[in-house]
Every structure is written in C-alpha cells, then in structure tokens.
XYZ file of C-alpha atoms in Angstrom:
599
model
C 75.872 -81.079 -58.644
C 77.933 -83.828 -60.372
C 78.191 -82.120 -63.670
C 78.986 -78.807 -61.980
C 82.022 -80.955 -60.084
C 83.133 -82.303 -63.525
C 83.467 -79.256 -64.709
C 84.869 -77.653 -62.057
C 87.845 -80.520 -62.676
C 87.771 -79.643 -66.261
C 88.617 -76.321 -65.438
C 91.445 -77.071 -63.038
C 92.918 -79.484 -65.339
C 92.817 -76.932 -67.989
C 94.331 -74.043 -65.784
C 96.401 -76.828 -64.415
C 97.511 -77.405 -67.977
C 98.270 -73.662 -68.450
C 100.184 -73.248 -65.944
C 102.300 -75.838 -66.636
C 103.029 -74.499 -70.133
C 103.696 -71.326 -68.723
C 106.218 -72.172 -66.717
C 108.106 -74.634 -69.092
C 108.085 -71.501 -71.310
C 110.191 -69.773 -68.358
C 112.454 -72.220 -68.419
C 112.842 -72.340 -72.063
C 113.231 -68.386 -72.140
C 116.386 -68.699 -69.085
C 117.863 -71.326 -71.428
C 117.333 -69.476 -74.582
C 118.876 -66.407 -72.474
C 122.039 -68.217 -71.783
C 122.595 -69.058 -75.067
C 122.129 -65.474 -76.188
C 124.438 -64.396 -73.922
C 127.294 -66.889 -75.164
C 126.636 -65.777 -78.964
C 126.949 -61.977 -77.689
C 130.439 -63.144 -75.908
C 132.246 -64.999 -79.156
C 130.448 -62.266 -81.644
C 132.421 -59.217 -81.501
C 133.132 -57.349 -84.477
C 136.415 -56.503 -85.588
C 137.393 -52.658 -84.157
C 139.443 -52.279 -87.548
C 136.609 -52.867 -90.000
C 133.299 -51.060 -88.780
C 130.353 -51.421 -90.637
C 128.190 -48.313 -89.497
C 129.830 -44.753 -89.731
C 132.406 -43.728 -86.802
C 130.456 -41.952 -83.910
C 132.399 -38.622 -85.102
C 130.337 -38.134 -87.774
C 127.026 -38.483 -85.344
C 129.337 -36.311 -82.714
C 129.881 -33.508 -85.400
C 125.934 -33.545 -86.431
C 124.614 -33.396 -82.445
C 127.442 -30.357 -82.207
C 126.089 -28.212 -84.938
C 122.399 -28.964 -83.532
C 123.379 -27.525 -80.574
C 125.258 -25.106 -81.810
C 122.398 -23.462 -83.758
C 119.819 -24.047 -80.633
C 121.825 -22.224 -78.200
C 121.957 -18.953 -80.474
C 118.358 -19.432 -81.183
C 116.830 -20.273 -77.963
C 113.621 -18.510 -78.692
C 111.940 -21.766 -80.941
C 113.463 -24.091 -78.589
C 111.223 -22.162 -75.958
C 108.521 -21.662 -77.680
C 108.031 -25.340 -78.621
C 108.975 -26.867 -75.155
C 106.548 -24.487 -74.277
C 104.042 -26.250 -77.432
C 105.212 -29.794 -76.141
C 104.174 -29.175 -72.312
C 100.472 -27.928 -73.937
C 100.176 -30.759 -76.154
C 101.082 -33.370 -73.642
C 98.667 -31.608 -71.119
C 95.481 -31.752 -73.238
C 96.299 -35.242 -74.076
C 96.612 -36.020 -70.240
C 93.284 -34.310 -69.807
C 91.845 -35.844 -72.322
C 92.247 -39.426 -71.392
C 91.114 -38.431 -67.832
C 87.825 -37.490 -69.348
C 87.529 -40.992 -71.529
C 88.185 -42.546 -68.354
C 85.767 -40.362 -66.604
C 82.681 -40.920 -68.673
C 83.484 -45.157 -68.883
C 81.451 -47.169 -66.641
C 83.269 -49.281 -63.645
C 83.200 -51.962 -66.134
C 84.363 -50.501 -69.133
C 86.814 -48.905 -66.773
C 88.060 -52.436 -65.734
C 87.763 -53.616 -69.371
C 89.463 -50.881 -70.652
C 92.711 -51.419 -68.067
C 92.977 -54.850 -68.566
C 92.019 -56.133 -71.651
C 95.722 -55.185 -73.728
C 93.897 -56.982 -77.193
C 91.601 -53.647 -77.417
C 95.018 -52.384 -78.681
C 96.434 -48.811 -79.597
C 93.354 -46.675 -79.746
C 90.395 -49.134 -77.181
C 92.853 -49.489 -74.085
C 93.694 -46.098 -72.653
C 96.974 -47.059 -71.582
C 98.547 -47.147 -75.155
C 96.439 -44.751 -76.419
C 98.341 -42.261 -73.825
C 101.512 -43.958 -74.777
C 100.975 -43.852 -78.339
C 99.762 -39.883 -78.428
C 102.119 -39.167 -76.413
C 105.037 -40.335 -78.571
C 103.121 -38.760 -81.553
C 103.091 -35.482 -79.545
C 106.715 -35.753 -78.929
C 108.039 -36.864 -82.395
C 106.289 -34.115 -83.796
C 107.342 -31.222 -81.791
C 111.335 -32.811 -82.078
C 110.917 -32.697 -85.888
C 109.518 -29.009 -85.865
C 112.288 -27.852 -83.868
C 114.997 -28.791 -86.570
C 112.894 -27.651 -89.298
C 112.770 -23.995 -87.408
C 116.448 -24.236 -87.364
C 117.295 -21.275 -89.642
C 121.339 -21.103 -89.486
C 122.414 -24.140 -90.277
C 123.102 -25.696 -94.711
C 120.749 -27.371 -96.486
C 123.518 -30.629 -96.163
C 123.656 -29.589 -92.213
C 119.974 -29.602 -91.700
C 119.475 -32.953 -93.738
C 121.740 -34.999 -92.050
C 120.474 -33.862 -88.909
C 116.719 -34.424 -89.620
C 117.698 -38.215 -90.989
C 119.954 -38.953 -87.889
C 116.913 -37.216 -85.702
C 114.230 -39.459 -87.622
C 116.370 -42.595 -86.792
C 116.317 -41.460 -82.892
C 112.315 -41.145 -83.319
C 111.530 -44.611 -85.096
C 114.010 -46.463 -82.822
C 111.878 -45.073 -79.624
C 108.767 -45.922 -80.900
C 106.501 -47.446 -78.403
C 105.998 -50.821 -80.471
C 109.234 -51.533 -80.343
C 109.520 -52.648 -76.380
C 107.542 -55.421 -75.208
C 106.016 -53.504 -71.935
C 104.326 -50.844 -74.553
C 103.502 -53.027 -77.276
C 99.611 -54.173 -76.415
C 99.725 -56.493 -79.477
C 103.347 -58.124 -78.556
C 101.629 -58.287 -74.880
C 98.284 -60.280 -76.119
C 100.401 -62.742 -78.298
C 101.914 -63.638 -74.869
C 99.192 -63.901 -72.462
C 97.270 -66.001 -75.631
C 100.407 -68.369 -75.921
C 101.378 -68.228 -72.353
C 104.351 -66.813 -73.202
C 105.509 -69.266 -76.437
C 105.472 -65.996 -78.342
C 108.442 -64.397 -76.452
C 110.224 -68.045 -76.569
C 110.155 -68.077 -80.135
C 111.368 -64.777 -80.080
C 114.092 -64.833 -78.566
C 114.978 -68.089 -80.221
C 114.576 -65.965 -83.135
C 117.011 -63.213 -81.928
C 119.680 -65.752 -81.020
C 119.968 -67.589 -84.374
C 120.338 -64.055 -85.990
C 123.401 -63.466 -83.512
C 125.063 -66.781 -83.999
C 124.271 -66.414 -87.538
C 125.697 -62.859 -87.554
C 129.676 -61.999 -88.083
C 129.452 -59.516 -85.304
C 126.867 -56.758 -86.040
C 123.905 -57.812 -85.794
C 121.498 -58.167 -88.340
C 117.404 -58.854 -88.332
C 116.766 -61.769 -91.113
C 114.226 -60.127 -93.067
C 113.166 -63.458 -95.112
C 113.061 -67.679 -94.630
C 116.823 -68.247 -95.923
C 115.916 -71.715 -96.048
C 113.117 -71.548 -98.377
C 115.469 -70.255 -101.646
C 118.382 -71.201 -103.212
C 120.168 -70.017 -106.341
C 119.805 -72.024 -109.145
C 117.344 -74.098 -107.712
C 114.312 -71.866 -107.244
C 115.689 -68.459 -107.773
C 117.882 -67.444 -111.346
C 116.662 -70.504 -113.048
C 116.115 -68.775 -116.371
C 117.206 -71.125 -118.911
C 120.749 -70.249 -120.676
C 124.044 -71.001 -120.324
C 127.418 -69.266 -119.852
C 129.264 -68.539 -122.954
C 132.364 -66.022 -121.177
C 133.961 -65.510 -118.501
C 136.869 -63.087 -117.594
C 138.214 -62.108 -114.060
C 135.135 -59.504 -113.867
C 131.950 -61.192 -115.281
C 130.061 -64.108 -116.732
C 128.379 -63.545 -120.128
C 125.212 -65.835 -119.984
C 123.090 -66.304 -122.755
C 119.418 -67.281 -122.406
C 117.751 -69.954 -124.155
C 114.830 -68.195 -127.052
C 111.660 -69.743 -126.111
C 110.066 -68.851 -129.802
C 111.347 -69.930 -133.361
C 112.644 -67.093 -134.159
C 114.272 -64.066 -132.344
C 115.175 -60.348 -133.113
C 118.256 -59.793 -135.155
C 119.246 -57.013 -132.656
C 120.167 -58.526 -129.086
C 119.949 -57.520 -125.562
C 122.558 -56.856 -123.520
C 121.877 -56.152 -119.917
C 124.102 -54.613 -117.389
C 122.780 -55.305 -113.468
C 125.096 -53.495 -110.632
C 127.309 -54.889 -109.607
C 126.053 -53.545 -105.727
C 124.168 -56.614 -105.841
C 123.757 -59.890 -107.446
C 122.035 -59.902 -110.808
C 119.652 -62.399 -110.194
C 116.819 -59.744 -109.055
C 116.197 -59.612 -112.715
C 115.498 -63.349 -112.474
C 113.902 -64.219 -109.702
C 111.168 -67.106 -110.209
C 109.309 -67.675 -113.069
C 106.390 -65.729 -112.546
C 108.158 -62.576 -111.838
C 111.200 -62.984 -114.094
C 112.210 -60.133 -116.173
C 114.716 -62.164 -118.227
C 111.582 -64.503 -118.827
C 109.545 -61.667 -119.896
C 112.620 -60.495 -122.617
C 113.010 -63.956 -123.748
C 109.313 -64.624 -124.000
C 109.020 -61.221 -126.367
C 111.214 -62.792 -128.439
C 114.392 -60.789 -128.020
C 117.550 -62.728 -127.913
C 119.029 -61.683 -124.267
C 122.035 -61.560 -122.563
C 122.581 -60.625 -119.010
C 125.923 -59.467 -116.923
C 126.868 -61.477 -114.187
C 129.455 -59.482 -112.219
C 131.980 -61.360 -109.814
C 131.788 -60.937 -106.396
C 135.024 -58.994 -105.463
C 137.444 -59.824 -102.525
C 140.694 -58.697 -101.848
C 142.619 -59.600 -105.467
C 140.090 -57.064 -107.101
C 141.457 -54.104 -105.053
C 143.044 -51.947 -107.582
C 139.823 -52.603 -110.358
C 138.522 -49.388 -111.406
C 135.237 -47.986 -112.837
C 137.278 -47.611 -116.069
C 137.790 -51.436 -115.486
C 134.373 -52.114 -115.659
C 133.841 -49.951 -118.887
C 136.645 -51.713 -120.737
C 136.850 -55.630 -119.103
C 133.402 -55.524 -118.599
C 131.398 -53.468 -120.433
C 133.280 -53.164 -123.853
C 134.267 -57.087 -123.643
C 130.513 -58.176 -122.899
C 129.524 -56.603 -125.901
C 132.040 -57.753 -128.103
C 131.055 -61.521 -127.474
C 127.530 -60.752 -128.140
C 128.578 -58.775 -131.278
C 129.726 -61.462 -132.438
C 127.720 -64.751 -131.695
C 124.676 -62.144 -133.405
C 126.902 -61.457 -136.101
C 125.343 -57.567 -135.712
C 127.174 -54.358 -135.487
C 124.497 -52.634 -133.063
C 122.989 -53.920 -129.726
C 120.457 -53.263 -127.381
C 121.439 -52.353 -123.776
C 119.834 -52.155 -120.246
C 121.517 -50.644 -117.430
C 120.344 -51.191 -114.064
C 121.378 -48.314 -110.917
C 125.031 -48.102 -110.869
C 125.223 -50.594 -114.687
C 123.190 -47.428 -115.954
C 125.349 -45.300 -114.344
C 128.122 -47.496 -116.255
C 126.824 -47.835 -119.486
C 125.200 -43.684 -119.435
C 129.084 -42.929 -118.701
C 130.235 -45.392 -121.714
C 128.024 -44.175 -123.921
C 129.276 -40.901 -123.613
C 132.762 -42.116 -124.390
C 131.788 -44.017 -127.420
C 128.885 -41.500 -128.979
C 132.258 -38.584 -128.570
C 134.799 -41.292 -130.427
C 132.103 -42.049 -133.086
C 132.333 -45.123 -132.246
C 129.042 -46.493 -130.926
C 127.971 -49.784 -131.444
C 124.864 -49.497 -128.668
C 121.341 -49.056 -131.319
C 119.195 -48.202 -127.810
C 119.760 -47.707 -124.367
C 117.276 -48.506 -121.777
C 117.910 -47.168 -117.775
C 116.310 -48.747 -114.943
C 116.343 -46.077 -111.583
C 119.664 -44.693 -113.139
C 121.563 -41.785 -111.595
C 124.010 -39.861 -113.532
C 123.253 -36.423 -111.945
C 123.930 -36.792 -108.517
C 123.292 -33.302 -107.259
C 120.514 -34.392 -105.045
C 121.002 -38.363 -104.589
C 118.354 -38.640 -102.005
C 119.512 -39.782 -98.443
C 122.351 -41.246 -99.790
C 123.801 -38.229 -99.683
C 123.865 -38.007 -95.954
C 126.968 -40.818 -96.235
C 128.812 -39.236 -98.922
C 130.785 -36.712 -96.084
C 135.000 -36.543 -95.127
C 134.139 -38.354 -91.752
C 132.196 -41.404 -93.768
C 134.991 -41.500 -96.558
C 137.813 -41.660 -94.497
C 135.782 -44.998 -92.682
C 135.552 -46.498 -95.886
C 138.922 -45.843 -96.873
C 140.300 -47.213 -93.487
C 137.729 -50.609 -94.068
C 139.431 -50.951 -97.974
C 143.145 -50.555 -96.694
C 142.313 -53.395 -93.934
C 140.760 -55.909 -95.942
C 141.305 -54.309 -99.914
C 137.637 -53.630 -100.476
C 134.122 -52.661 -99.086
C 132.689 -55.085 -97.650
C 128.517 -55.999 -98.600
C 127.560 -55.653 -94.877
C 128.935 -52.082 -94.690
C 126.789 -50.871 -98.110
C 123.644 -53.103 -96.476
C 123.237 -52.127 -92.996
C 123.261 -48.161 -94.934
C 120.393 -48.982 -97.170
C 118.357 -51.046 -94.602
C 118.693 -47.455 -92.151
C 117.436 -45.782 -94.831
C 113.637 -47.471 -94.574
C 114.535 -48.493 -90.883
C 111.050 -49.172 -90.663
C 110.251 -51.229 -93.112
C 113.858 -53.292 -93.148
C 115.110 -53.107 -89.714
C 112.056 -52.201 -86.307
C 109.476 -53.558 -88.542
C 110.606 -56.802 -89.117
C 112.702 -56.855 -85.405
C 109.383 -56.558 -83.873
C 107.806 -59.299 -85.839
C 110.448 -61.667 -85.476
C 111.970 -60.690 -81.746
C 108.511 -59.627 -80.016
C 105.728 -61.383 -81.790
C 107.401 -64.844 -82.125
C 106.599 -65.178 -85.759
C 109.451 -66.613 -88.222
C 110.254 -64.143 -91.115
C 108.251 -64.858 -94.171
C 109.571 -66.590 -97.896
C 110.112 -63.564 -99.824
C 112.432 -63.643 -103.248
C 113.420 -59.988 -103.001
C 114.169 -59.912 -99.089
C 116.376 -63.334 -99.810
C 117.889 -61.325 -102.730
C 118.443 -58.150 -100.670
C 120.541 -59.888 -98.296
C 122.640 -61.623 -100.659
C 125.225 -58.970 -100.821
C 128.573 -58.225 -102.809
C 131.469 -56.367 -102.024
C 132.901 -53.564 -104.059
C 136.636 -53.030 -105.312
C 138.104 -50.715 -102.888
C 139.829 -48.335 -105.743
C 135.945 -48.577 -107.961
C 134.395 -48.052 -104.309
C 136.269 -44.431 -103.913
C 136.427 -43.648 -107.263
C 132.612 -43.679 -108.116
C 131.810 -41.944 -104.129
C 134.337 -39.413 -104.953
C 133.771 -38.679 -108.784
C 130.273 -39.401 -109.176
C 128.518 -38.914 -105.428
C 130.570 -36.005 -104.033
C 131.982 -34.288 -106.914
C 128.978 -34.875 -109.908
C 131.778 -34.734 -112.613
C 129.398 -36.893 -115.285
C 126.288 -34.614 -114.997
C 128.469 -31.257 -114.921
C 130.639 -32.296 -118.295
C 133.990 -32.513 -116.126
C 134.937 -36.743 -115.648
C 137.563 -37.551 -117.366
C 138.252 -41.694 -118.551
C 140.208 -43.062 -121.074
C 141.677 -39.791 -121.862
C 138.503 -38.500 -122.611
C 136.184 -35.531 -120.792
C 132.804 -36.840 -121.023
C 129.717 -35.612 -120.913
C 125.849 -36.469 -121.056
C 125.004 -34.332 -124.192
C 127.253 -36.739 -126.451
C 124.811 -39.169 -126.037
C 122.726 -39.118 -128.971
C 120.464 -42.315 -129.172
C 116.888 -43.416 -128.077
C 116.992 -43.665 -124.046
C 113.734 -45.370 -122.676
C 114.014 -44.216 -118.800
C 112.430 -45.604 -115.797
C 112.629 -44.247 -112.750
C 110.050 -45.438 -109.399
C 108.150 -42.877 -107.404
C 109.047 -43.490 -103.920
C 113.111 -44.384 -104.521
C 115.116 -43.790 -102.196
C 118.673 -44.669 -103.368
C 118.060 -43.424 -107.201
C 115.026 -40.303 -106.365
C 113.337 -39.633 -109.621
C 113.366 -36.440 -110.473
C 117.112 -36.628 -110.161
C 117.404 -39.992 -112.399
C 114.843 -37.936 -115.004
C 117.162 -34.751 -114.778
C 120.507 -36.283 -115.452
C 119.241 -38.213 -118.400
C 117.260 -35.715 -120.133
C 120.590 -33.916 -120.704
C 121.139 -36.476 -123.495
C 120.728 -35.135 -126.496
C 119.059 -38.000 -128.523
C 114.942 -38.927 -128.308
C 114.134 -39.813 -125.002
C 110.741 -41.794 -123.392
C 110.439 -41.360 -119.586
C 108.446 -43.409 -117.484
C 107.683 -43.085 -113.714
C 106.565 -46.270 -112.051
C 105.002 -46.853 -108.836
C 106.942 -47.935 -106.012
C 110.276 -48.227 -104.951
C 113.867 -48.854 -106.468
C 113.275 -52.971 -106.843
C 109.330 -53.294 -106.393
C 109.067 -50.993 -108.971
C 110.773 -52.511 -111.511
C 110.515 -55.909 -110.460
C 106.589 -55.571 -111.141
C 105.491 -58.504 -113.844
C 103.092 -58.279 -116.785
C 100.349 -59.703 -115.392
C 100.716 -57.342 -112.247
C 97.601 -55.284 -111.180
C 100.151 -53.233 -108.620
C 101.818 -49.697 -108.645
C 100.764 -48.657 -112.168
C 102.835 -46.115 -113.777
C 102.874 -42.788 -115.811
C 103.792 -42.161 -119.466
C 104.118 -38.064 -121.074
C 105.329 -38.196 -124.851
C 105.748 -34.296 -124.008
C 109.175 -32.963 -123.780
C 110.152 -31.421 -120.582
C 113.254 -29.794 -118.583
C 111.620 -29.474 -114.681
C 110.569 -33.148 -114.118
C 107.456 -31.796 -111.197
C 106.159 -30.091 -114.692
C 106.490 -33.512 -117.118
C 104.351 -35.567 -114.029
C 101.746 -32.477 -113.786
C 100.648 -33.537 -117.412
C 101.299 -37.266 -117.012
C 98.874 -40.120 -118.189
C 98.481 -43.105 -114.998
C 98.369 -46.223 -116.427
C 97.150 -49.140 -114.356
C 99.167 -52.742 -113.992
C 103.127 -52.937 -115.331
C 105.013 -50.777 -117.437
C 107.105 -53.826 -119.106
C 104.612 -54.430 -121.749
C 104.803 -50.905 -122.684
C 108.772 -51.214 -122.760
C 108.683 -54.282 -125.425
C 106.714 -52.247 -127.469
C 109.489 -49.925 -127.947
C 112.285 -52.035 -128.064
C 110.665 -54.410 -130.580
C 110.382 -51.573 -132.978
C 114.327 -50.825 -132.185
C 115.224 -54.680 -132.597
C 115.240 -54.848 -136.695
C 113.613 -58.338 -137.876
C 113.296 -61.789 -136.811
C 115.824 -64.833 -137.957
C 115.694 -68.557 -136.685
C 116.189 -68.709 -132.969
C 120.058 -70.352 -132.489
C 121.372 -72.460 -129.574
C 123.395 -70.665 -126.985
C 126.993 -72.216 -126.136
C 126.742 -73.204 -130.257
C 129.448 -70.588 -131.181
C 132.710 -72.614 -132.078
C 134.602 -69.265 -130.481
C 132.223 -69.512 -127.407
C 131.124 -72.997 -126.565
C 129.717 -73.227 -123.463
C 131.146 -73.123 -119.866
C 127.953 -74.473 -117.847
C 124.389 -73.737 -117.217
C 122.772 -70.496 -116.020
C 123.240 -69.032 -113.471
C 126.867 -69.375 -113.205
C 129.495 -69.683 -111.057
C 130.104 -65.926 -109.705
C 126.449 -65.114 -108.822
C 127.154 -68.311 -105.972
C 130.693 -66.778 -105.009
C 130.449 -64.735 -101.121
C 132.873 -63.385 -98.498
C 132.336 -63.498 -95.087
C-alpha cells in the first residue's frame, strides 16, 4: 500500500510538474504574441517600392480564367461534378475504416495525432481530401482550351501557388505532426515557434521573409570564401582576385571566371570541402575569379555593355598580362555566361578573340522558353520594376529573391515556415541557404536592359542585339564550349541552356548534371550525389542527345579538368599573386565588395 502511495505522489508531482510547464508556456506564447504584434506595427513596407508583383497582374490572370470558364462551362461541370464523386468515395471510405476498427482502435485511432497522415483517420480525410481537390483544380485549367500557351502558364503557376499555400500541413489544427510536437513538449514547440516567427519580422525590412539557414553560424571570410588569394584590381564594377597555386607549377593558360552578378560570387567558394575555386587551384590551373560590386543607387545608369567593357574586357586584360599570355580560359556562370556567350560573339565577329575556351555553367542565351521565369517577364511586372528603379535607382535583391524562393515555394518558403513557425525547430547551418540569402541588387538601366533585350525580346539567340555597334549573334562563336546545364533547373531549364549554345558554331561538349541550378554545380569531387550524363554525339533536339546519353555516377568536375587541362598549354613555375609591379596587391581574398549590402 505504501509503495502504491509513493507512486501515486510520483505521479502527481510529475503531472503537477507538467502542468506547470504548460502553463508557463502560455504565458510565454501571450508575451511572445505581444511582441509580434509590435514588430508587425513598426514593419511596414514602403507603398513606393513593392517587392512582389502589383495585384493587377494576379487581377488580369483570375480575369482571363474566368473569362475562358464562363464560355466553356461544360468542363467546369463536368469536373465539379468529378470533385463531388471523388470527395464522396473518400467520405465513404473512411466510414468503412472506421467501421471495421474495434472500440479501441476506434479510440486509438481519434486520439492518438502521432499515428500521423495515413494511421489517424482524421488527417487521412484531411489529407485525401486536399489531394482530391488540388487535383481536380489543376485539371480544370489544363482543359482550358481558349486561352495562349503564356495565358495558360501563368495561370497554372499562380493556381499551383494557391494549392501549396492551402496545404493542410501548413496550419497547426491540421498538421498531426506540428500537433504531437506540442502535446510531447507541452506546448515549448509552438513557443519556440513563434519566437522564431518574431525574430524573422524584426529582422525583416517590411516583407516578411522565412530564414531558411543559422545566419549566425557563417561569415564571409571567416568560414565561407576563404580560398586563399588576394586582390590584384579593382574598378567601380569588380574586384580581380587571384588565387594562391597550391602546386609548383601551374598551366601557362589561366582561368578567368565570371559569377553573376545576381548574386555574390562566393557560391563558387564556399568551404573547403565543397570549393570549386579549390578544386581549379588544386588541378593546377592558375585561377582568377570576378567579384562584382554590389550596386546601389550611383550604379543606376551601368549597362550590360558596361559589364562587357569595365568588366569583362578589363578583367581579362589584367590577367593577360600578369600571365604574360595572349589567350585565356573563361567560365561563365547564369547571367556571367550569358555575359561572356554575348562577348564572345562580339570579339569572335571583330577577329579579335583573346578567350582559348569557354566553359558555361546553367547558361541561357536562348530565352524562348526560360522556364517559370517567364511568368515575370510581362508589361504589368516591368512597369513594377521600372517604378522600384526610378524610386530608389536600382532593383533591389529582395525583389529578385522573394521571385525565385516562389518559384520552389515548397522547398524555400511553406517548407521551411512550417519547420521553423510550427515545429519549433531553429533553421539548420547550411552554406548555400546562407549564400542564397545574401543578395545583390542590380543597376536599374542593366536590370531593364537584359529583361527587355534578352528575357522578352530573345535578340542574342535570334541574331538581332545590337552592342558596341555591332549585331551579334551565337554562330560567330567559334571556339571549344564545355556546357553544363542541371536537370531539374528552374531559372536556367536545360534544354533551353543546351539549345541556345549549340548554335555556336565551334566544337561543343554538353553535359547534363543532376539536380538543380546551384546543387548541381556546386557538387564536389568526392561527391557520390546527382551523377550526370555525357553524349560525344552531335545533336540539334536536346530530348534526342539525353535519349542516347551515358549516366555517370558521383561529380562531373573531374570530367571538366580533363578537358580544360588539355586546353591549358604547359606547366611553368607557380608565381605569387599581388607580385606584379603593375598589380601589387590590394588585400586578401575575398575582398571588399563581396562584404558590401543595402538595406
């Protein structure tokens, strides 16, 4: 009787204990509340510079939508008449799963939210429910017959954001997993949650944004970009940084690479064991690397020709001559392809080419179909841009970010929300998320130019962009490309990167890696992931060059230094960098612009 009294104490204590916690977690969570509110009151973003399209363009989409339903009522009928079937057999059917459960399954089953999605009936409703209903709302715009293939897309993306925003794990009441982390926790979970949410709004200039990685964990120059090298030029536009050799001796042909300038260059230099730069350095190839400035207002009126001539064209130059060689190696990188495909042209039509190889990383230059992107590129989403550039003289990083992150909402915007605001859990240390949000503005005159000329109008890819006095065109380019595009891109889609570039008219190597625009290339030698696929077959419809494609497992950057090696001439002694009397140098890697931001 005694030990059954003691732990019959036990017990209280312990619930005793619980429900203590639990309610010091309520009073946490109205205190946490109050604070939200406050950041929501001094957190309002400025009218004049949006960074999300103007709700005309959204208003113009819903009216053509509804335009096209109303003179095709039919499918609308016939799949509201789908949708009530669908969602009555799935009614019927969890009546019979909760007909043939015992009473204490039954009770089980109701109560217990950890059996999750598929075990609890509850959210198994909710969940097939929601499946039901996404479904039969996509099917309806693809029966929609009347409307342009531009029309339709835009519609389907703005209609897939609508779906993934209402998805049933995004609210705590229909979440079963967000609901067990509380009742385990008594409710510490939805405290650290919400103190989660509110240092993203206090941290935010207005709009908010979900922190996607541990800012605190990285720092440039510290952990990230520490590559050794030093800065041997610097002009309003760039840094030229040269990288220490880490082997006696180094190719006589150097490498030039040219990030975008969309975002910092660093992603090519991330941490040691992931490092491209490393990798070039290690092969032996005596590298250089772009680091563009981070525009504000005094870089309105810089144009892409600007970043041909003061960037591009100057770059080289200084590496010409600490080399002392007449022909380089370049890499260009998404829009620095874009750049250095476009200045090739110029040069290879003058007869004046000093680039020996050109290598593209997810490069567009024919930008008939530029994947979702395209969806932006209308009058209504111009005209917002242009309005944002004559406020504050250029586009601002948050505008371009907040586009890409809705383009894998799921993976960059509910995903981690739901993690972070529902589960309680604090985003995790990852080098490309703390990367991704390190964002640069573009030059308001570049910003338009390259939308209009490039995005909306495809001059480059159809023969008609004219710079420097010059109509330009892929087919002058007459040198070894080495292309690689990534499989599941969505800013720079393959086939289109493989299509604009195989217009060049000099040998070409394609390669298709796995993964996405930055995973993909950012995937190390000693990498078992994404694999790639290699064809030494020439091709014009890219779907036929990948029918007859070899996989290969692990990274495709040993494969690349085999072919630049044989591009690179021979070796000579390995030299100093800063050790050029005409360009001593100006500090240690990584620079000042890569640390220069705008808020």
């Amino acid at each position: 009787m005694q030990r059954e009294n003691n732990n019959l104490e036990d017990d209280v204590a312990v619930g005793s204990s619980r429900y203590k916690e639990l309610f010091d977690n309520f009073d946490k969570l109205d205190s946490l509340t109050k604070r939200l509110v406050m950041a929501l009151s001094t957190k309002s973003p400025d009218p004049t510079v949006k960074t999300q399209p103007s709700q005309e363009l959204y208003y113009k989409a819903s009216a053509k939508y509804f335009s096209e339903i109303l003179a095709n009522p039919s499918k609308l009928i016939e799949n509201q008449v789908k949708y009530y079937r669908s969602t009555l057999e799935n009614w019927t059917s969890i009546q019979n799963e909760i007909l043939s459960k015992s009473t204490n399954d039954n009770k089980k089953a109701s109560n217990n939210t950890d059996q999750g999605w598929d075990e609890n009936l509850y959210f198994k409703l909710i969940k097939q429910h929601y499946t039901i209903s996404s479904n039969i709302i996509e099917e309806t715009i693809d029966d929609l017959d009347g409307l342009s293939k531009s029309d339709k897309k835009q519609i389907s993306f703005f209609t897939k954001q609508m779906i993934e925003f209402f998805s049933p794990s995004n609210f705590l009441g229909t979440n079963p997993e967000a609901l067990t982390q509380a009742l385990e926790t008594n409710g510490k979970s939805l405290v650290d949650g919400l103190e989660n949410l509110v240092t993203d709004v206090e941290n935010s200039t207005g709009d908010l944004t979900v922190s996607l990685t541990d800012t605190q964990a990285f720092e440039v120059g510290e952990n990230l970009a520490i590559t050794e090298g030093r800065v041997i030029f610097r002009n309003d536009l760039f840094e030229l940084i040269h990288y220490k050799p880490s082997t006696e001796t180094v190719s006589k042909t150097p490498l030039l690479i040219v990030p975008p300038w969309i975002n910092k260059f660093y992603n090519l230099d991330l941490q040691p064991k992931n490092s491209f730069v490393k990798f070039a350095v290690e092969q032996g190839i005596s590298t250089f690397i772009i680091s563009w400035v981070n525009p504000g207002k005094e870089h309105t009126e810089v144009d892409f020709t600007d970043y041909i001539v003061e960037g591009f064209f100057e770059s080289s130059k200084v590496v010409r001559a600490i080399t002392e060689q007449e022909k380089i190696n370049c890499i260009g990188y998404c829009i620095g392809g874009t750049l250095l495909a476009t200045a090739l042209s110029y040069l290879c039509k003058k007869n004046e080419n000093f680039v020996n190889s050109a290598t593209f990383f997810t490069t567009l230059t024919d930008f008939e179909d530029p994947g979702d992107l395209s969806l932006f590129i209308t009058d209504e989403y111009l005209d917002e841009i242009n309005r944002q550039i004559e406020k504050v003289g250029y586009m601002e990083g948050s505008f371009l970010a907040q586009t890409f992150s809705f383009l894998r909402s799921n993976d960059l915007v509910y995903g981690p929300a739901v993690r972070s605001y529902l589960m309680g859990k604090k985003p995790p240390r990852f080098d490309l998320l703390y990367w991704n949000g390190d964002s640069t503005n573009l030059p308001g005159k570049m910003a338009l130019e390259y939308l209009n000329k490039f995005y909306k109008e495809n001059q480059l890819s159809k023969g008609k962009l004219t710079l420097m006095g010059e109509r330009l065109s892929l087919k002058y380019i007459d040198i070894p490309i080495f292309v690689v595009a990534t499989h599941t891109d969505h800013i720079a889609p393959w086939r289109s990167s493989f299509y604009g570039l195989n217009k060049s008219s000099g040998n070409k190597r394609f390669v298709l890696a796995g993964s996405g625009h930055i995973a993909g290339i950012i995937n190390p030698a000693y990498s078992k992931k994404y694999g790639y696929w290699t064809n030494s077959k020439p091709f014009s419809v890219p779907d036929d060059w990948f029918k007859t494609a070899d996989r290969h497992e692990g990274s495709w950057w040993p494969y690349w230094s085999t072919w630049i090696k044989a591009r690179s001439s021979s070796h000579e002694k390995a030299y100093v960098p800063g050790s050029h009397e005409d360009y001593p140098s100006l500090g240690l890697a990584p620079g000042k612009y890569v640390m220069k931001n705008y808020k």
